[in-house]
Coordinates of C-alpha atoms and ligand atoms in Angstrom, one line a residue:
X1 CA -48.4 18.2 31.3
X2 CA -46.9 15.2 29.6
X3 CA -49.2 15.7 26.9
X4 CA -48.4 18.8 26.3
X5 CA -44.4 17.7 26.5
X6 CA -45.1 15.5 23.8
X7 CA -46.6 17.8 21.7
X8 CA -43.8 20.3 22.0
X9 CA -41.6 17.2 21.1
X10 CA -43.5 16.8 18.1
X11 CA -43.4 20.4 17.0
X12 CA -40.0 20.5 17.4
X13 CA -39.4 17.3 15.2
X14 CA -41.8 18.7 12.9
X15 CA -39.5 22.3 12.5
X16 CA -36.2 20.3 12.3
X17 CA -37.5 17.8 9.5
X18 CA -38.9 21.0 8.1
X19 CA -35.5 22.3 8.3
X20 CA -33.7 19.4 7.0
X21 CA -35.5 19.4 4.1
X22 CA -35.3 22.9 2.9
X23 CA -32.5 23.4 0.5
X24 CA -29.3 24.4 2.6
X25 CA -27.7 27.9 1.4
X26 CA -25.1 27.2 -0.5
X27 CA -21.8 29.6 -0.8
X28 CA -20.3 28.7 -4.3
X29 CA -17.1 30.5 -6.2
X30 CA -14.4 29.7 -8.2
X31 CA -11.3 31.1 -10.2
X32 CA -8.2 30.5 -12.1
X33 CA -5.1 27.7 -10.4
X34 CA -2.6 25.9 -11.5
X35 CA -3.2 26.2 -15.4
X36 CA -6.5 25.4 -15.1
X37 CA -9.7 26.4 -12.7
X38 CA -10.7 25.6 -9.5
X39 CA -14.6 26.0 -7.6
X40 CA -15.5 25.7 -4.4
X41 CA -19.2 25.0 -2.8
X42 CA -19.9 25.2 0.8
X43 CA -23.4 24.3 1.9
X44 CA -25.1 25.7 5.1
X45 CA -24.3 28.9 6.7
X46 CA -21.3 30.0 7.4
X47 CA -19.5 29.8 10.4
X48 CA -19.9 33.1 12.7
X49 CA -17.4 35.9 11.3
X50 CA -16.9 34.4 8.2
X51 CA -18.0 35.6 4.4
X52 CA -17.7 34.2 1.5
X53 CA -15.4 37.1 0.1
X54 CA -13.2 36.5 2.8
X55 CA -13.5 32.7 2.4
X56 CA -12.7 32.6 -1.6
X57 CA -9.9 35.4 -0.5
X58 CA -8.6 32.6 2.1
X59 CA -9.2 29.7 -0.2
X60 CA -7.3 31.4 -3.1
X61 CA -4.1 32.6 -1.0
X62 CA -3.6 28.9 -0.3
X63 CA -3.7 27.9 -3.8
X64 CA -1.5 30.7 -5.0
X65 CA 1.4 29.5 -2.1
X66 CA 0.9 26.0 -3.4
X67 CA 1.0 27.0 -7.2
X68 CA 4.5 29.2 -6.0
X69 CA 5.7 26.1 -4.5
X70 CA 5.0 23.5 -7.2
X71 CA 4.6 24.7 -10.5
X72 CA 7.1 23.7 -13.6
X73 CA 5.5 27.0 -15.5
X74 CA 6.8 29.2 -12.9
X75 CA 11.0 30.2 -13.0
X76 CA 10.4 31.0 -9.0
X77 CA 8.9 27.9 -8.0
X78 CA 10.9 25.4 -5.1
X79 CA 9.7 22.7 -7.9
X80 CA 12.0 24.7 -10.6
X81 CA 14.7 25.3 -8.4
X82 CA 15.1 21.8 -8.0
X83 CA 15.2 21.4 -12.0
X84 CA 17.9 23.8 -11.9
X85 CA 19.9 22.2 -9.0
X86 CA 23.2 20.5 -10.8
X87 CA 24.7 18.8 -8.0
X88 CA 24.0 15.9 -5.5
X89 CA 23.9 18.3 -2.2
X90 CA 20.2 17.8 0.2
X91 CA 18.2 20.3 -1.0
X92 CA 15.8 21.7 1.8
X93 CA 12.0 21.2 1.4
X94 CA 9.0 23.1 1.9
X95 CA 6.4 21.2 4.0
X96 CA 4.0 21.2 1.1
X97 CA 6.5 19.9 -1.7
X98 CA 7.9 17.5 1.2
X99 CA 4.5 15.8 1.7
X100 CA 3.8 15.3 -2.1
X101 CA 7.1 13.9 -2.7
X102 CA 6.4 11.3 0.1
X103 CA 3.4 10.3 -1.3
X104 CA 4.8 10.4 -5.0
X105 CA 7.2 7.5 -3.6
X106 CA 4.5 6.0 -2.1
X107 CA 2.3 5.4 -5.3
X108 CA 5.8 5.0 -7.6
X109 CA 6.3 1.8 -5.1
X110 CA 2.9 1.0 -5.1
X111 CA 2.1 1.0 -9.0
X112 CA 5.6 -0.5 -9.7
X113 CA 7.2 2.5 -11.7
X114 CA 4.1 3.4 -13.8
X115 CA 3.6 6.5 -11.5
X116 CA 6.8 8.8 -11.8
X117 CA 7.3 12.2 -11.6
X118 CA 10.7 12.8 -13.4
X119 CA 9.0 11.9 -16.8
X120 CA 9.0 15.1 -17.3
X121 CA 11.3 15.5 -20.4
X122 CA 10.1 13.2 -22.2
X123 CA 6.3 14.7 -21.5
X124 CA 8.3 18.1 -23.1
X125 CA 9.4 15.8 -26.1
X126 CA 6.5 14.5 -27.2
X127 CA 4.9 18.1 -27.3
X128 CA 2.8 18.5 -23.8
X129 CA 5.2 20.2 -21.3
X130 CA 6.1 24.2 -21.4
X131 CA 7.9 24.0 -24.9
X132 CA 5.7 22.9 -27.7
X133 CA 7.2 20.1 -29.6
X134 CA 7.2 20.1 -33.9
X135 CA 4.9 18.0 -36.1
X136 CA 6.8 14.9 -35.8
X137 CA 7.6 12.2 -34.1
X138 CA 10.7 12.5 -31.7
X139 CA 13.9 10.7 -32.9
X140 CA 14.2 7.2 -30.9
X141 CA 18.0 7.9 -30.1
X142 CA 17.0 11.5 -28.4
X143 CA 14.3 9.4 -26.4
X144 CA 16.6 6.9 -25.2
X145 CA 19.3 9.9 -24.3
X146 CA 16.6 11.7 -22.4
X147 CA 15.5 8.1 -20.6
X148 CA 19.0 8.0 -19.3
X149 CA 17.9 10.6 -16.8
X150 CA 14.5 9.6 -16.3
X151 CA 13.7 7.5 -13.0
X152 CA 12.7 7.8 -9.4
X153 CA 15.3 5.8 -8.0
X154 CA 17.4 9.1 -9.2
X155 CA 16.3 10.7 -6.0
X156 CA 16.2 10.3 -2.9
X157 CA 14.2 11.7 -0.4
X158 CA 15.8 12.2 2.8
X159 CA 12.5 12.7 5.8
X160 CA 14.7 14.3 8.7
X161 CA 15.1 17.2 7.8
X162 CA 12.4 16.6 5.0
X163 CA 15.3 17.5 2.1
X164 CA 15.5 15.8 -2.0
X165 CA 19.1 14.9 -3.2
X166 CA 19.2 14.4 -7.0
X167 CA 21.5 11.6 -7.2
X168 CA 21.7 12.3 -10.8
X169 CA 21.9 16.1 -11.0
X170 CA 20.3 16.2 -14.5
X171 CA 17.0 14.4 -13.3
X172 CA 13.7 17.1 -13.6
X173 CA 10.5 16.3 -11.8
X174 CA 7.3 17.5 -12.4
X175 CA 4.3 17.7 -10.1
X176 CA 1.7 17.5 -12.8
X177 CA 0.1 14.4 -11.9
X178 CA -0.3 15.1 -8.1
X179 CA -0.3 18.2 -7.1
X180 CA -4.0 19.4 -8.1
X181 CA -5.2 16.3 -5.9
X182 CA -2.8 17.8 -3.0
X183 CA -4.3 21.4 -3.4
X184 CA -7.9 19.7 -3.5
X185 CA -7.0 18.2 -0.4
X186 CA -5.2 21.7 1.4
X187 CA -8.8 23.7 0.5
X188 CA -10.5 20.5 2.2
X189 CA -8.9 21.0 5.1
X190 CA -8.5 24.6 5.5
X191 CA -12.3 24.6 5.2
X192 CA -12.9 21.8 8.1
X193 CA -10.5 24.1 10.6
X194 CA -12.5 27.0 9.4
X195 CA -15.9 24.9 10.4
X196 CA -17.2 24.1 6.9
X197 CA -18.9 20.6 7.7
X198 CA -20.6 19.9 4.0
X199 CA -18.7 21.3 0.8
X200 CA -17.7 20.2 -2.6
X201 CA -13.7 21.2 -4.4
X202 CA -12.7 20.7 -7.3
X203 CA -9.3 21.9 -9.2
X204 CA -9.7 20.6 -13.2
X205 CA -12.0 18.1 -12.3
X206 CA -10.1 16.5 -9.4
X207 CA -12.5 16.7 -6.6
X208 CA -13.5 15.8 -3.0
X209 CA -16.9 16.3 -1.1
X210 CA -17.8 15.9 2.3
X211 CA -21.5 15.9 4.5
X212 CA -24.3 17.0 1.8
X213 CA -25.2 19.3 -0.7
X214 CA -28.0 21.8 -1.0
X215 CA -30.9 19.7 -0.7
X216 CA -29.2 17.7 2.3
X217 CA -28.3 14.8 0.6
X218 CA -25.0 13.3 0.2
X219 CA -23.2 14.7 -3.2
X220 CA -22.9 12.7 -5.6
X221 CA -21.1 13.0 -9.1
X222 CA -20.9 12.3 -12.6
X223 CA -18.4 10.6 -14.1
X224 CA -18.0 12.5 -18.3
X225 CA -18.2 10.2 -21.0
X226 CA -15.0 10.3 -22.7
X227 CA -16.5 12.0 -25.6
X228 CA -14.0 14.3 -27.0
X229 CA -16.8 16.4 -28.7
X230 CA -18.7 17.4 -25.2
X231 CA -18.5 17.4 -22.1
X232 CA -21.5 15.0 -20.9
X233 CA -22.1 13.2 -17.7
X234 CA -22.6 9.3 -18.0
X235 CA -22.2 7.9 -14.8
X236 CA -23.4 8.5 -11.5
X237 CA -21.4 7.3 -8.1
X238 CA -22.6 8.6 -4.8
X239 CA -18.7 8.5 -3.3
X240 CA -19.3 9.4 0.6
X241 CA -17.1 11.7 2.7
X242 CA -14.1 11.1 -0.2
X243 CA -11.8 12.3 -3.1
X244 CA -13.0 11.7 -7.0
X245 CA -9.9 11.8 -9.9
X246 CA -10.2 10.8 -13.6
X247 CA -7.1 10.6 -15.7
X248 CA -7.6 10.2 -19.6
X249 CA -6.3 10.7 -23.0
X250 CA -9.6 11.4 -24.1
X251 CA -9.1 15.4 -24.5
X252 CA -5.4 16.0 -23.7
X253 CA -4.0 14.6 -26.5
X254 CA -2.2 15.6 -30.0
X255 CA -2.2 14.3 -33.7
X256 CA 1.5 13.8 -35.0
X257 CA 2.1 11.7 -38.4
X258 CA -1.0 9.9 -37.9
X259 CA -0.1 8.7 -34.5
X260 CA -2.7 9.7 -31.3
X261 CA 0.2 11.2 -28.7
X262 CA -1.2 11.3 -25.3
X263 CA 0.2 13.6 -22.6
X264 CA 0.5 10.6 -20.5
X265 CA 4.4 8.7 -20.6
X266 CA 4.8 4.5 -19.7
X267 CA 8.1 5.5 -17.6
X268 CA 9.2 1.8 -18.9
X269 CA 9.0 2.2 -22.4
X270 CA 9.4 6.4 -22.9
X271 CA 6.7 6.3 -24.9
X272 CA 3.1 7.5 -24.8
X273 CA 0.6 5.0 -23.6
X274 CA -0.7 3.2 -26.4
X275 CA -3.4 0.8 -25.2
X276 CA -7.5 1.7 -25.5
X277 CA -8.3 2.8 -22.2
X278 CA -9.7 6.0 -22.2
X279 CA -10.1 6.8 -18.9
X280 CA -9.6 5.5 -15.0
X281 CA -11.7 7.4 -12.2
X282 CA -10.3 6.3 -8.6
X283 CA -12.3 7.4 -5.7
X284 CA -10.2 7.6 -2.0
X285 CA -9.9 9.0 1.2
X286 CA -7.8 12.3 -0.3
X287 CA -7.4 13.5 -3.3
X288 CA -3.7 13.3 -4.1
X289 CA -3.8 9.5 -4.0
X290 CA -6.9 9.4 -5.9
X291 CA -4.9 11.7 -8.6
X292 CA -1.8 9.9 -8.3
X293 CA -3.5 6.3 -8.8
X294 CA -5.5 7.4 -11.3
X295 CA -2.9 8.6 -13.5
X296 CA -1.0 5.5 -12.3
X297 CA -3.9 3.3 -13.4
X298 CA -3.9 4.8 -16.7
X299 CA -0.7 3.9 -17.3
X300 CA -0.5 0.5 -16.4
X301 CA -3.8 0.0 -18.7
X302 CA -6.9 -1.9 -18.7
X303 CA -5.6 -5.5 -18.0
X304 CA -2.2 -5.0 -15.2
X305 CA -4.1 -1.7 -13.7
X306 CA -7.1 -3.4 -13.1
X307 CA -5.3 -6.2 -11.5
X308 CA -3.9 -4.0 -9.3
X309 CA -6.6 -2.4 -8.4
X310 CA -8.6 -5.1 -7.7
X311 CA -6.0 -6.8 -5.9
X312 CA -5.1 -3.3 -3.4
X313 CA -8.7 -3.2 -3.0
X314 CA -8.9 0.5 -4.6
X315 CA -12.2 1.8 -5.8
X316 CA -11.0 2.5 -9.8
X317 CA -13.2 2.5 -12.6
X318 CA -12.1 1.8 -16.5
X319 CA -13.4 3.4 -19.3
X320 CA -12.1 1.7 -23.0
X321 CA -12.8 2.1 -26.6
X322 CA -15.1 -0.5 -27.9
X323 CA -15.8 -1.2 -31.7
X324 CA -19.0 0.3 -31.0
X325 CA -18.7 2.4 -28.2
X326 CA -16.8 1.7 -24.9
X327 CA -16.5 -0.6 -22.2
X328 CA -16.3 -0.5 -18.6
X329 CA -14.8 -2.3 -15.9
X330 CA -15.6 -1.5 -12.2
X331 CA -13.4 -2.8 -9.4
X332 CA -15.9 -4.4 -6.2
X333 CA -15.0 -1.2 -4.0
X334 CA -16.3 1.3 -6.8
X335 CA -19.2 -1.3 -7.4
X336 CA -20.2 -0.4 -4.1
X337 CA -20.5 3.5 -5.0
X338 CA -23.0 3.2 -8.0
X339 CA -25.6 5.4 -8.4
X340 CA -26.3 5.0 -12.2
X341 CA -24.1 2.7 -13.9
X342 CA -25.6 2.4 -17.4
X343 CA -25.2 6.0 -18.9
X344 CA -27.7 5.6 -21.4
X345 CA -30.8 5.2 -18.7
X346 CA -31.9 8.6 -17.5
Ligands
AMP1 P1 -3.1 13.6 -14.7 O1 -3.9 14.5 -15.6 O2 -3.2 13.7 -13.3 O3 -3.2 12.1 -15.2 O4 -1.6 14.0 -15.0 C1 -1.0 14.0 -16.3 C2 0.3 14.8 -16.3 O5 1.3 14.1 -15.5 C3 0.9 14.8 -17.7 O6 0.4 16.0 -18.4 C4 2.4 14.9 -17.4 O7 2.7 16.2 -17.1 C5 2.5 14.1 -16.2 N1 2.8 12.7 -16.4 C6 2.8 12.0 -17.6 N2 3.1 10.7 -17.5 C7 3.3 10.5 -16.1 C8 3.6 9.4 -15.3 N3 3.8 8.2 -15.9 N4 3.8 9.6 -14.0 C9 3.6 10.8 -13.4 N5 3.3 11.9 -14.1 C10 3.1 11.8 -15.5
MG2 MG1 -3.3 12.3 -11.8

């Protein structure tokens, strides 16, 4: 009889290993967010009473009330009707909006000022935001007028009841550097209360994964090469049950009177950043900090960001131009998430 237990035992091990290793089904969609796209991939089947039509339908009217609340491209937007405010009254926040501003304070205090979101105007001046700017380069006197109205300390945000005052009523802000991670992190979470244990989502290359993917291992993902000519993966970080942002100047960027423009502003200087980084990947727990810090990162450059990094214990990785190609810098806690970290071996 105990034999016979034990080879039932076995059998059964034998059908679950058998199980584990068959490639999981795998639910995968994706569509158009936020200016950009964004995909979803949810391995294993599908909790009971749920399809992937009505997922993607689901997934989508959360990214649409999200876009409604935060987009600058949008006149109806709570993040426009802010811009429009011209006085210093509390304005009352939507719970969304209210939750990226906190942690936009957060990662401004954090990063010293290189993380703000009411560069805004001068993003629009040097030729990135909803108005294209001309071929040349903005007038130093119309920089330092629109300067006088950039700042966070220009707001204040008041948490009971969650409300923004603009203590200057011409200040603007703009979401832009944030609020993809955010929405990465609302379809992350609307998928765990739906059941979804293993799934991969992305929104313009901002992304978080948990559990594994198809063939039951944990995800893991490449990290482009900032090659401006394609779109080729380099590196390879396994990142665990976490959030994966990359801000660069690599592909967003503009040619005016000789001078590389990127869409990304130093808050303290009004000016495009200027140094040779190319790109920062920050890997964290969600997605909005990962996307805030990395733009932060960026901005603070390859010397002062790294510092901070290293010293905040953040898993960051730097990506510069080299006379002959680029270098990298890995901070210990991204160290630790190496799968390949020389792009050139297979
Ligand atoms: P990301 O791609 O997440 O790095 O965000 C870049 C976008 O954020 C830009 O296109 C601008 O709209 C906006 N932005 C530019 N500079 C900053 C900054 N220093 N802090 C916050 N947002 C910024
Ligand atoms: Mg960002």
């Amino acid at each position: 009889m105990a034999e016979r237990r034990a080879v039932l035992w076995l059998l059964a091990a034998a059908v679950w290993l058998a199980a584990c290793d068959r490639p999981a089904p795998i639910v995968a969609f994706s569509g158009p967010t936020m200016g950009t796209t964004y995909s979803v991939k949810a391995v294993g089947p599908l909790p009971e009473g749920l399809d992937a039509a009505a997922l993607q339908a689901d997934l989508a009217g959360l990214l649409e009330r999200l876009d409604q609340a935060m987009s600058t491209y949008r006149a109806d937007s709570q993040v426009s009707a802010i811009n429009r405010r011209d006085d210093d009254r509390p304005i009352a926040l939507l719970p969304e909006v209210y939750a990226v501003l906190r942690e936009a304070f957060e990662i401004h205090a954090l990063t010293g000022g290189a993380f703000d979101i009411t560069v805004g105007p001068l993003v629009d001046l040097w030729g990135f935001g909803p108005e294209q700017a001309g071929d040349r380069l903005p007038d130093p006197a119309r920089i330092a007028a629109l300067r006088a109205h950039v700042g966070m300390d220009k707001l204040r945000l008041i948490h009971e009841p969650p409300s923004l005052v603009k203590l200057d009523p011409a200040v603007r802000i703009d979401l832009s550097a944030i609020a993809k991670g955010y929405a990465v992190d609302a379809l992350a979470e609307r998928l765990e209360a739906l059941g979804v244990e293993n799934y991969l989502v992305e929104i313009g290359g901002e992304l978080r994964v948990r559990g594994r993917n198809a063939e039951g291992r944990p995800w893991r993902i490449g990290i482009e090469r900032p090659d401006p000519a394609g779109r080729r993966a380099g590196w390879l970080i396994e990142p665990g049950d976490a959030a994966v942002a990359t801000s660069g100047n690599y592909r967003n960027f503009r040619e005016v009177q000789g001078m590389r423009v990127a869409h990304i502003i130093d808050p303290r200087t009004g000016l495009p950043v200027r140094h040779d980084l190319v790109s920062v990947t920050v890997v964290a727990a969600r997605c909005s900090r990962a996307d805030a810090l990395a733009t932060a990162l960026f901005v603070m450059g390859p010397e002062e960001g790294f510092a901070l990094a290293s010293r905040r214990n953040l898993a960051a990785f730097f990506v510069s131009a080299g006379e002959d190609g680029y270098r990298t810098r890995a901070t210990a806690a991204f160290e630790a998430l190496w799968v390949r970290s020389d792009p050139s071996s297979p």
